[in-house]
Coordinates of C-alpha atoms in Angstrom, one line a residue:
M1 CA -4.8 -25.5 -27.4
S2 CA -6.8 -28.4 -28.7
S3 CA -8.5 -31.4 -27.1
S4 CA -7.3 -34.9 -27.9
Q5 CA -11.0 -35.7 -28.8
V6 CA -10.8 -33.4 -31.8
K7 CA -9.4 -34.4 -35.2
W8 CA -8.4 -31.9 -37.9
D9 CA -8.6 -32.4 -41.7
C10 CA -8.9 -30.5 -44.9
S11 CA -12.2 -31.1 -46.7
Q12 CA -10.7 -30.1 -50.1
C13 CA -7.5 -32.2 -50.3
G14 CA -8.0 -34.6 -47.4
Y15 CA -4.8 -33.5 -45.7
A16 CA -4.8 -34.3 -41.9
P17 CA -2.4 -32.1 -39.9
S18 CA -1.1 -33.4 -36.6
D19 CA -1.6 -30.0 -34.9
R20 CA -4.3 -27.4 -34.8
R21 CA -4.0 -24.7 -37.4
K22 CA -6.4 -22.4 -39.4
Y23 CA -5.4 -23.2 -43.0
C24 CA -4.3 -26.3 -44.8
S25 CA -0.5 -26.2 -45.6
E26 CA -1.2 -28.0 -48.9
C27 CA -4.1 -26.2 -50.5
H28 CA -4.5 -23.3 -48.1
S29 CA -8.2 -24.0 -47.5
M30 CA -9.7 -23.5 -44.1
L31 CA -9.5 -26.7 -42.0
T32 CA -12.5 -28.5 -40.4
W33 CA -12.7 -30.2 -37.1
T34 CA -14.5 -33.3 -35.8
C35 CA -15.1 -34.2 -32.1
T36 CA -14.9 -38.0 -32.0
A37 CA -16.6 -38.1 -28.6
S38 CA -19.7 -36.0 -29.4
G39 CA -19.8 -36.6 -33.2
R40 CA -19.9 -32.8 -33.9
S41 CA -17.9 -31.1 -36.6
G42 CA -17.5 -27.7 -38.2
R43 CA -15.1 -25.2 -39.7
Y44 CA -12.2 -23.7 -37.8
T45 CA -14.1 -20.5 -37.0
H46 CA -16.7 -22.5 -35.0
Y47 CA -14.2 -24.5 -33.0
Y48 CA -13.9 -22.2 -29.9
R49 CA -17.6 -22.1 -29.4
H50 CA -17.6 -25.9 -29.4
R51 CA -14.6 -26.2 -27.2
D52 CA -16.1 -24.0 -24.5
N53 CA -19.4 -25.9 -24.4
C54 CA -18.5 -29.5 -25.1
S55 CA -18.8 -31.7 -22.1
Y56 CA -16.0 -34.0 -23.4
C57 CA -13.5 -31.3 -24.4
T58 CA -13.8 -28.8 -21.6
P59 CA -12.7 -30.9 -18.6
E60 CA -9.6 -32.1 -20.5
L61 CA -8.7 -28.5 -21.5
E62 CA -9.3 -27.2 -17.9
E63 CA -6.8 -29.8 -16.5
E64 CA -4.3 -28.8 -19.2
K65 CA -4.7 -25.1 -18.4
Q66 CA -4.2 -25.7 -14.7
H67 CA -1.0 -27.6 -15.4
E68 CA 0.3 -24.9 -17.6
M69 CA -0.6 -22.3 -15.0
E70 CA 1.3 -24.1 -12.3
E71 CA 4.4 -24.3 -14.5
K72 CA 4.1 -20.5 -15.2
Q73 CA 3.9 -19.7 -11.5
Q74 CA 7.0 -21.8 -10.8
Q75 CA 8.9 -20.1 -13.5
L76 CA 7.8 -16.7 -12.3
Q77 CA 8.8 -17.4 -8.7
A78 CA 12.2 -18.6 -9.9
L79 CA 12.6 -15.4 -11.8
D80 CA 12.0 -13.1 -8.8
N81 CA 15.5 -13.1 -7.5
K82 CA 17.2 -13.1 -11.0
Q83 CA 15.5 -10.2 -12.6
R84 CA 16.3 -6.5 -11.9
P85 CA 15.7 -4.3 -10.0
W86 CA 14.9 -6.8 -7.2
S87 CA 18.1 -8.8 -7.9
E88 CA 20.1 -5.7 -7.2
W89 CA 18.1 -4.0 -4.4
R90 CA 17.8 -7.2 -2.3
R91 CA 21.6 -7.4 -1.9
T92 CA 21.6 -5.0 1.0
N93 CA 19.0 -3.5 3.3
A94 CA 20.4 0.0 2.7
S95 CA 19.8 -0.3 -1.0
C96 CA 16.3 -1.7 -0.5
I97 CA 15.3 1.0 2.0
Q98 CA 16.7 3.7 -0.3
H99 CA 14.5 2.6 -3.2
T100 CA 11.4 1.3 -1.5
G101 CA 11.3 2.6 2.0
Y102 CA 11.4 -1.0 3.4
D103 CA 14.2 -3.4 4.2
V104 CA 14.4 -6.8 2.4
E105 CA 12.6 -8.7 5.1
Q106 CA 9.8 -6.1 5.2
V107 CA 9.4 -6.2 1.4
Q108 CA 9.1 -10.0 1.6
E109 CA 6.5 -9.7 4.3
L110 CA 4.5 -7.2 2.2
Y111 CA 4.8 -9.5 -0.8
S112 CA 3.4 -12.4 1.2
M113 CA 0.2 -10.3 1.8
C114 CA -0.5 -9.8 -1.9
E115 CA 1.5 -12.7 -3.5
E116 CA -1.5 -14.6 -4.9
P117 CA -3.1 -11.8 -7.0
L118 CA 0.4 -10.7 -8.2
V119 CA 1.3 -14.2 -9.4
N120 CA -2.2 -14.7 -10.9
Y121 CA -1.8 -11.5 -12.9
C122 CA 1.6 -12.4 -14.2
S123 CA 0.5 -16.0 -15.0
H124 CA -2.4 -14.8 -17.2
K125 CA -0.3 -12.4 -19.2
D126 CA 0.5 -13.5 -22.7
C127 CA 4.2 -13.5 -22.4
R128 CA 7.1 -15.8 -23.2
L129 CA 8.7 -17.0 -20.1
T130 CA 12.5 -17.2 -20.1
N131 CA 15.3 -17.2 -17.5
S132 CA 16.8 -14.1 -19.0
A133 CA 17.2 -11.1 -16.7
A134 CA 16.4 -8.8 -19.7
T135 CA 12.8 -10.0 -20.3
S136 CA 10.1 -7.7 -21.6
Y137 CA 7.9 -8.1 -18.5
L138 CA 8.4 -8.1 -14.7
S139 CA 8.0 -11.0 -12.3
P140 CA 5.5 -10.6 -9.4
M141 CA 8.2 -9.4 -6.8
N142 CA 9.6 -6.9 -9.3
M143 CA 6.2 -5.5 -10.0
L144 CA 5.8 -4.9 -6.3
V145 CA 9.1 -3.3 -5.7
V146 CA 8.9 -1.1 -8.8
T147 CA 5.5 0.2 -7.5
L148 CA 7.0 0.9 -4.1
W149 CA 9.8 2.7 -5.8
Y150 CA 7.4 4.8 -7.8
L151 CA 5.3 5.7 -4.8
K152 CA 8.3 6.6 -2.7
H153 CA 10.2 8.7 -5.2
Y154 CA 7.5 9.5 -7.8
H155 CA 9.8 9.1 -10.8
S156 CA 8.1 9.7 -14.2
E157 CA 6.8 6.7 -16.1
R158 CA 9.2 7.6 -18.9
Y159 CA 12.2 7.3 -16.6
I160 CA 11.0 4.0 -15.1
S161 CA 10.3 2.6 -18.6
S162 CA 13.9 3.6 -19.7
E163 CA 15.4 2.0 -16.6
L164 CA 13.5 -1.3 -17.0
N165 CA 13.5 -1.4 -20.8
L166 CA 9.7 -1.5 -20.9
S167 CA 7.2 0.6 -22.9
Q168 CA 5.7 3.6 -21.1
A169 CA 2.2 2.1 -21.7
A170 CA 3.3 -1.1 -20.0
V171 CA 4.7 0.8 -17.0
N172 CA 1.5 2.8 -16.7
Y173 CA -0.7 -0.4 -16.7
L174 CA 1.7 -2.2 -14.3
L175 CA 1.6 0.6 -11.7
S176 CA -2.2 0.9 -11.9
T177 CA -2.6 -2.8 -11.5
V178 CA -0.3 -3.2 -8.5
V179 CA -1.8 -0.1 -6.8
D180 CA -5.2 -1.8 -7.2
I181 CA -3.8 -5.1 -5.8
L182 CA -2.2 -3.3 -2.8
H183 CA -5.5 -1.4 -2.2
S184 CA -7.5 -4.7 -2.1
C185 CA -5.0 -6.8 -0.1
V186 CA -2.9 -4.5 2.1
Y187 CA -5.0 -1.5 2.8
P188 CA -7.9 -3.4 4.5
E189 CA -5.5 -5.4 6.6
L190 CA -3.6 -2.4 8.0
I191 CA -6.2 0.4 8.0
S192 CA -9.5 -0.2 9.9
I193 CA -11.4 1.3 12.8
P194 CA -11.1 -1.0 15.9
T195 CA -14.3 -2.8 16.8
N196 CA -13.7 -2.4 20.5
L197 CA -13.1 1.4 20.3
S198 CA -15.4 2.4 23.1
S199 CA -14.0 -0.1 25.6
S200 CA -10.3 0.4 24.7
K201 CA -8.1 2.5 27.0
T202 CA -6.6 5.8 25.7
P203 CA -2.9 5.8 26.8
H204 CA -2.1 9.4 26.1
G205 CA -5.4 11.2 25.4
P206 CA -6.7 14.2 27.5
Q207 CA -9.8 12.1 28.5
Q208 CA -10.6 8.4 28.3
H209 CA -13.5 9.1 25.9
H210 CA -11.1 10.9 23.5
K211 CA -10.4 8.0 21.1
L212 CA -9.5 9.4 17.7
I213 CA -7.8 12.4 16.2
V214 CA -8.7 13.7 12.8
D215 CA -7.1 16.2 10.4
S216 CA -6.9 16.8 6.6
T217 CA -3.8 16.8 4.5
F218 CA -3.3 18.1 0.9
I219 CA -1.7 17.0 -2.3
A220 CA -0.6 19.8 -4.6
I221 CA -1.8 19.8 -8.2
P222 CA -0.9 22.0 -11.2
E223 CA -3.1 25.1 -11.8
P224 CA -6.2 23.9 -13.8
Y225 CA -6.9 25.6 -17.1
D226 CA -10.6 25.9 -16.5
S227 CA -11.7 28.9 -14.3
E228 CA -14.4 26.8 -12.6
K229 CA -11.9 24.1 -11.7
R230 CA -9.5 26.7 -10.4
K231 CA -12.2 27.8 -8.0
A232 CA -13.1 24.3 -7.0
Y233 CA -9.5 23.1 -6.4
Y234 CA -8.2 26.4 -4.8
H235 CA -6.4 26.0 -1.5
A236 CA -4.2 28.8 -0.2
K237 CA -2.0 26.6 2.1
I238 CA -0.4 24.9 -0.9
S239 CA 2.5 26.3 -2.8
T240 CA 0.7 25.9 -6.2
N241 CA -2.6 27.3 -4.6
Y242 CA -4.5 24.2 -5.9
A243 CA -4.9 20.8 -4.3
L244 CA -6.7 17.6 -3.6
K245 CA -7.7 17.2 0.0
V246 CA -8.0 14.0 2.1
Q247 CA -9.0 13.4 5.7
I248 CA -7.0 11.0 8.0
A249 CA -8.0 9.7 11.4
C250 CA -5.6 8.0 13.9
D251 CA -5.7 6.7 17.4
F252 CA -3.4 7.7 20.3
N253 CA -1.0 4.8 19.4
H254 CA -0.2 6.7 16.2
R255 CA -2.0 4.2 14.0
I256 CA -4.0 5.3 11.1
V257 CA -7.5 3.9 11.4
H258 CA -9.5 5.7 8.6
V259 CA -8.7 7.5 5.3
S260 CA -11.4 9.3 3.4
E261 CA -11.9 9.7 -0.3
C262 CA -10.1 12.5 -2.1
Y263 CA -11.9 15.8 -2.5
R264 CA -11.3 19.1 -4.2
G265 CA -9.2 21.5 -2.3
S266 CA -12.0 24.0 -1.6
V267 CA -14.2 21.5 0.2
H268 CA -14.5 22.3 3.9
D269 CA -13.0 19.9 6.5
I270 CA -16.3 19.4 8.3
T271 CA -18.0 18.5 5.1
I272 CA -15.5 15.8 4.4
L273 CA -15.9 14.5 8.0
R274 CA -19.7 14.3 7.6
E275 CA -19.4 12.5 4.3
S276 CA -16.6 10.1 5.3
G277 CA -18.7 7.9 7.6
L278 CA -16.4 8.4 10.5
L279 CA -19.2 10.0 12.6
E280 CA -21.1 6.7 12.5
H281 CA -18.6 5.4 15.1
V282 CA -18.8 8.3 17.7
N283 CA -20.9 8.5 20.8
D284 CA -20.5 9.6 24.4
A285 CA -17.7 7.0 24.9
V286 CA -16.0 7.6 21.6
Q287 CA -15.1 11.2 20.7
I288 CA -12.8 12.7 18.1
I289 CA -10.3 15.5 18.6
G290 CA -10.0 17.9 15.7
D291 CA -8.8 21.5 15.0
K292 CA -11.0 24.6 14.7
G293 CA -12.0 23.5 11.2
Y294 CA -14.3 20.9 12.8
I295 CA -16.3 23.1 15.1
G296 CA -20.0 22.3 14.9
E297 CA -20.2 18.5 15.6
E298 CA -21.5 17.1 18.9
Y299 CA -18.8 14.4 19.4
V300 CA -15.9 16.3 17.9
V301 CA -13.7 18.0 20.5
T302 CA -12.0 21.2 19.2
P303 CA -10.0 24.0 20.8
K304 CA -12.0 26.8 22.4
K305 CA -12.2 30.0 20.4
K306 CA -11.7 33.4 21.9
S307 CA -15.0 35.4 21.9
R308 CA -15.0 39.0 20.7
G309 CA -13.8 41.3 23.4
H310 CA -13.0 38.5 25.9
E311 CA -9.8 36.6 26.5
L312 CA -9.6 32.9 27.2
T313 CA -9.7 31.8 30.8
D314 CA -6.8 29.9 32.3
E315 CA -9.0 26.8 32.3
D316 CA -9.7 27.3 28.6
K317 CA -6.0 27.8 27.8
D318 CA -5.2 24.6 29.6
F319 CA -7.9 22.8 27.7
N320 CA -6.6 24.1 24.4
Y321 CA -3.1 23.1 25.4
D322 CA -4.2 19.5 26.1
I323 CA -6.1 19.3 22.8
N324 CA -3.3 20.8 20.7
S325 CA -0.8 18.5 22.4
A326 CA -3.0 15.4 21.6
R327 CA -3.2 16.6 17.9
A328 CA 0.6 16.1 17.6
A329 CA 0.0 12.5 16.8
I330 CA -2.0 13.3 13.6
E331 CA 0.5 16.0 12.7
N332 CA 3.3 13.5 12.9
I333 CA 1.4 11.1 10.7
N334 CA 0.8 13.7 8.1
Q335 CA 4.5 14.5 8.1
R336 CA 5.4 10.9 7.8
L337 CA 3.1 10.6 4.7
K338 CA 5.0 13.3 3.1
T339 CA 8.1 11.1 3.0
Y340 CA 6.4 9.6 0.0
A341 CA 7.1 11.9 -2.9
I342 CA 3.9 11.1 -4.7
L343 CA 2.1 13.0 -1.8
S344 CA 4.7 15.7 -1.2
T345 CA 5.3 16.9 -4.7
V346 CA 2.9 18.1 -7.4
Y347 CA 0.6 15.3 -8.4
R348 CA 0.8 14.5 -12.2
G349 CA -2.2 12.3 -12.5
A350 CA -5.7 13.3 -13.7
I351 CA -7.1 15.5 -11.0
D352 CA -10.7 14.5 -11.8
N353 CA -9.9 10.8 -11.4
F354 CA -10.8 10.8 -7.7
D355 CA -11.0 7.0 -7.5
K356 CA -7.4 6.5 -8.6
A357 CA -6.1 9.4 -6.4
T358 CA -8.0 7.9 -3.4
K359 CA -6.5 4.5 -3.9
I360 CA -3.0 6.0 -4.1
V361 CA -3.5 7.9 -0.9
Q362 CA -5.0 5.0 1.0
V363 CA -2.2 2.6 -0.2
V364 CA 0.5 5.1 0.9
C365 CA -1.2 5.4 4.3
A366 CA -1.1 1.7 4.7
L367 CA 2.6 1.5 3.5
S368 CA 3.6 4.4 5.9
F369 CA 2.8 2.3 8.9
P370 CA 5.8 1.5 11.1
P371 CA 7.5 -1.3 9.2
D372 CA 6.9 -3.9 11.9
D373 CA 3.1 -3.5 11.5
C374 CA 3.4 -5.5 8.3
S375 CA 3.5 -8.6 10.6
A376 CA 0.5 -9.8 12.5
E377 CA 2.7 -11.0 15.4
G378 CA 4.8 -8.0 16.1
Q379 CA 8.1 -7.6 17.9
N380 CA 9.7 -9.0 21.0
W381 CA 10.2 -6.0 23.4
N382 CA 11.3 -6.4 27.0
M383 CA 11.2 -3.5 29.5
P384 CA 13.3 -0.4 29.1
I385 CA 16.8 -1.1 30.3
Y386 CA 17.3 2.3 31.8
D387 CA 15.4 3.5 34.9
W388 CA 14.2 6.9 33.8
N389 CA 12.0 7.4 36.8
N390 CA 15.0 7.3 39.2
Q391 CA 15.5 11.0 40.0
S392 CA 19.1 10.5 41.3
K393 CA 20.1 9.4 37.8
K394 CA 18.8 12.3 35.9
P395 CA 22.0 14.4 35.9
Q396 CA 23.7 11.4 34.3
V397 CA 21.2 10.8 31.6
F398 CA 23.0 12.1 28.5
N399 CA 26.4 10.9 29.7
W400 CA 24.8 7.4 30.0
W401 CA 23.4 7.7 26.5
I402 CA 26.7 8.9 25.0
K403 CA 28.6 6.0 26.5
R404 CA 25.9 3.5 25.5
L405 CA 25.9 4.7 21.8
K406 CA 29.7 4.9 21.6
K407 CA 29.9 1.3 22.8
A408 CA 27.1 0.2 20.4
L409 CA 28.9 2.0 17.4
H410 CA 32.1 0.3 18.4
I411 CA 30.7 -3.2 18.1
L412 CA 27.9 -2.7 15.5
D413 CA 27.8 -1.3 11.9
I414 CA 24.4 0.3 12.3
V415 CA 22.5 1.5 15.3
R416 CA 18.8 2.2 15.0
I417 CA 17.0 4.7 17.3
D418 CA 13.2 4.6 16.7
H419 CA 12.4 8.1 15.7
F420 CA 11.6 10.5 18.5
R421 CA 11.1 7.7 21.0
G422 CA 14.8 6.9 21.1
L423 CA 15.4 9.2 24.1
E424 CA 12.2 8.2 25.8
L425 CA 12.2 4.4 25.7
Y426 CA 15.0 2.0 25.0
W427 CA 14.6 -1.7 24.5
S428 CA 16.9 -4.7 24.2
I429 CA 16.2 -8.2 22.8
P430 CA 17.9 -11.2 24.3
V431 CA 20.2 -13.0 21.8
D432 CA 18.4 -16.3 22.1
E433 CA 14.9 -14.8 21.4
N434 CA 13.1 -14.7 18.1
F435 CA 12.2 -11.3 16.6
L436 CA 8.4 -11.2 16.5
P437 CA 6.5 -7.9 16.6
M438 CA 4.5 -6.9 19.6
K439 CA 4.9 -10.3 21.3
P440 CA 6.0 -9.8 25.0
I441 CA 8.8 -11.6 26.6
D442 CA 8.2 -13.2 30.0
G443 CA 10.5 -12.6 32.8
E444 CA 12.9 -9.7 33.5

């Protein structure tokens, strides 16, 4: 790229090329340049220093760079739907969910959250843009879905590189880059401690001041070669006996609100809690429910332990039952995280790279939210269409459900029941309403 203010010529033979090049095509001597606006001149090797500092050349080049960048971005966006694997997975929701864990609309919503950094990354790559589906690089959308595919199924980089006809080094760099982008764009949007925690109502907690639930989960790692590392990473609850440990906190709406950094498997739960910064948010009105591994903190509510030679009282047993029932929310979340193979199988990354492991866990926690949480506006739910509180209808409950589902399956290809809530709450959406998450519908 050369400014129109700069003229090129050969000082040896006088040849004046029409374009910028390093050597003269006639005598093979190094070319010299002259900036007509500033009057400066020099050999080819000094041109870039002049170009970046010349008040006449720089604005012109910046405008040209911006124009080229816009053209690249348009070409990349046009390539999104033509290049595989997105060109194949986007055809049906079933295929998209199978590979990424999200349907097509949810992937597009997720893409909109991190579109700008993905497009900027691709635009600055030194690659030749074509309309071919067999290019040696991936478009922004394909970078995203390949990373989702990797996190969901944890295929080896060698396998991914062979499937996409990319080098293994390119796949490694691509995955690391997109995880960084997701961590900077998606994770802060979906995972955060509510600012009004003390005043918010607790819908299902034992007490109103019980606001959060905390627990740790583990990522299995191979047995370290070093004896000191084996001792540091040892954890008996993992099949490999060695693990990384991370702490997760959620509220009583089953929303993850905090994810700690990764630690070695032998680190005690209460140590992670104290170092995580979560205790900065607790007080008399905001208390945390935890298991017996968190005994010892003032605002952490744990089950009562049986003292030596004494049984628990009925009151203590009822208290423990309430606490353990409340902890079901965090247990369900930990189970949901394990649907991502990168957290449920043996981790193949560097076990000492805690920064990378932490980013992966935090990104997966953000991605494992209910899919509708990707939207800031939510879903249109009206009230349950079946009166579960009517005692006279209880004997007919399951017959009603059987008839309802048979009718639904007769007229629909797919019927979705939302996890364990399918038999507790059932919603309908009027045909003429728009589907927007968590936005209530007025009227009956």
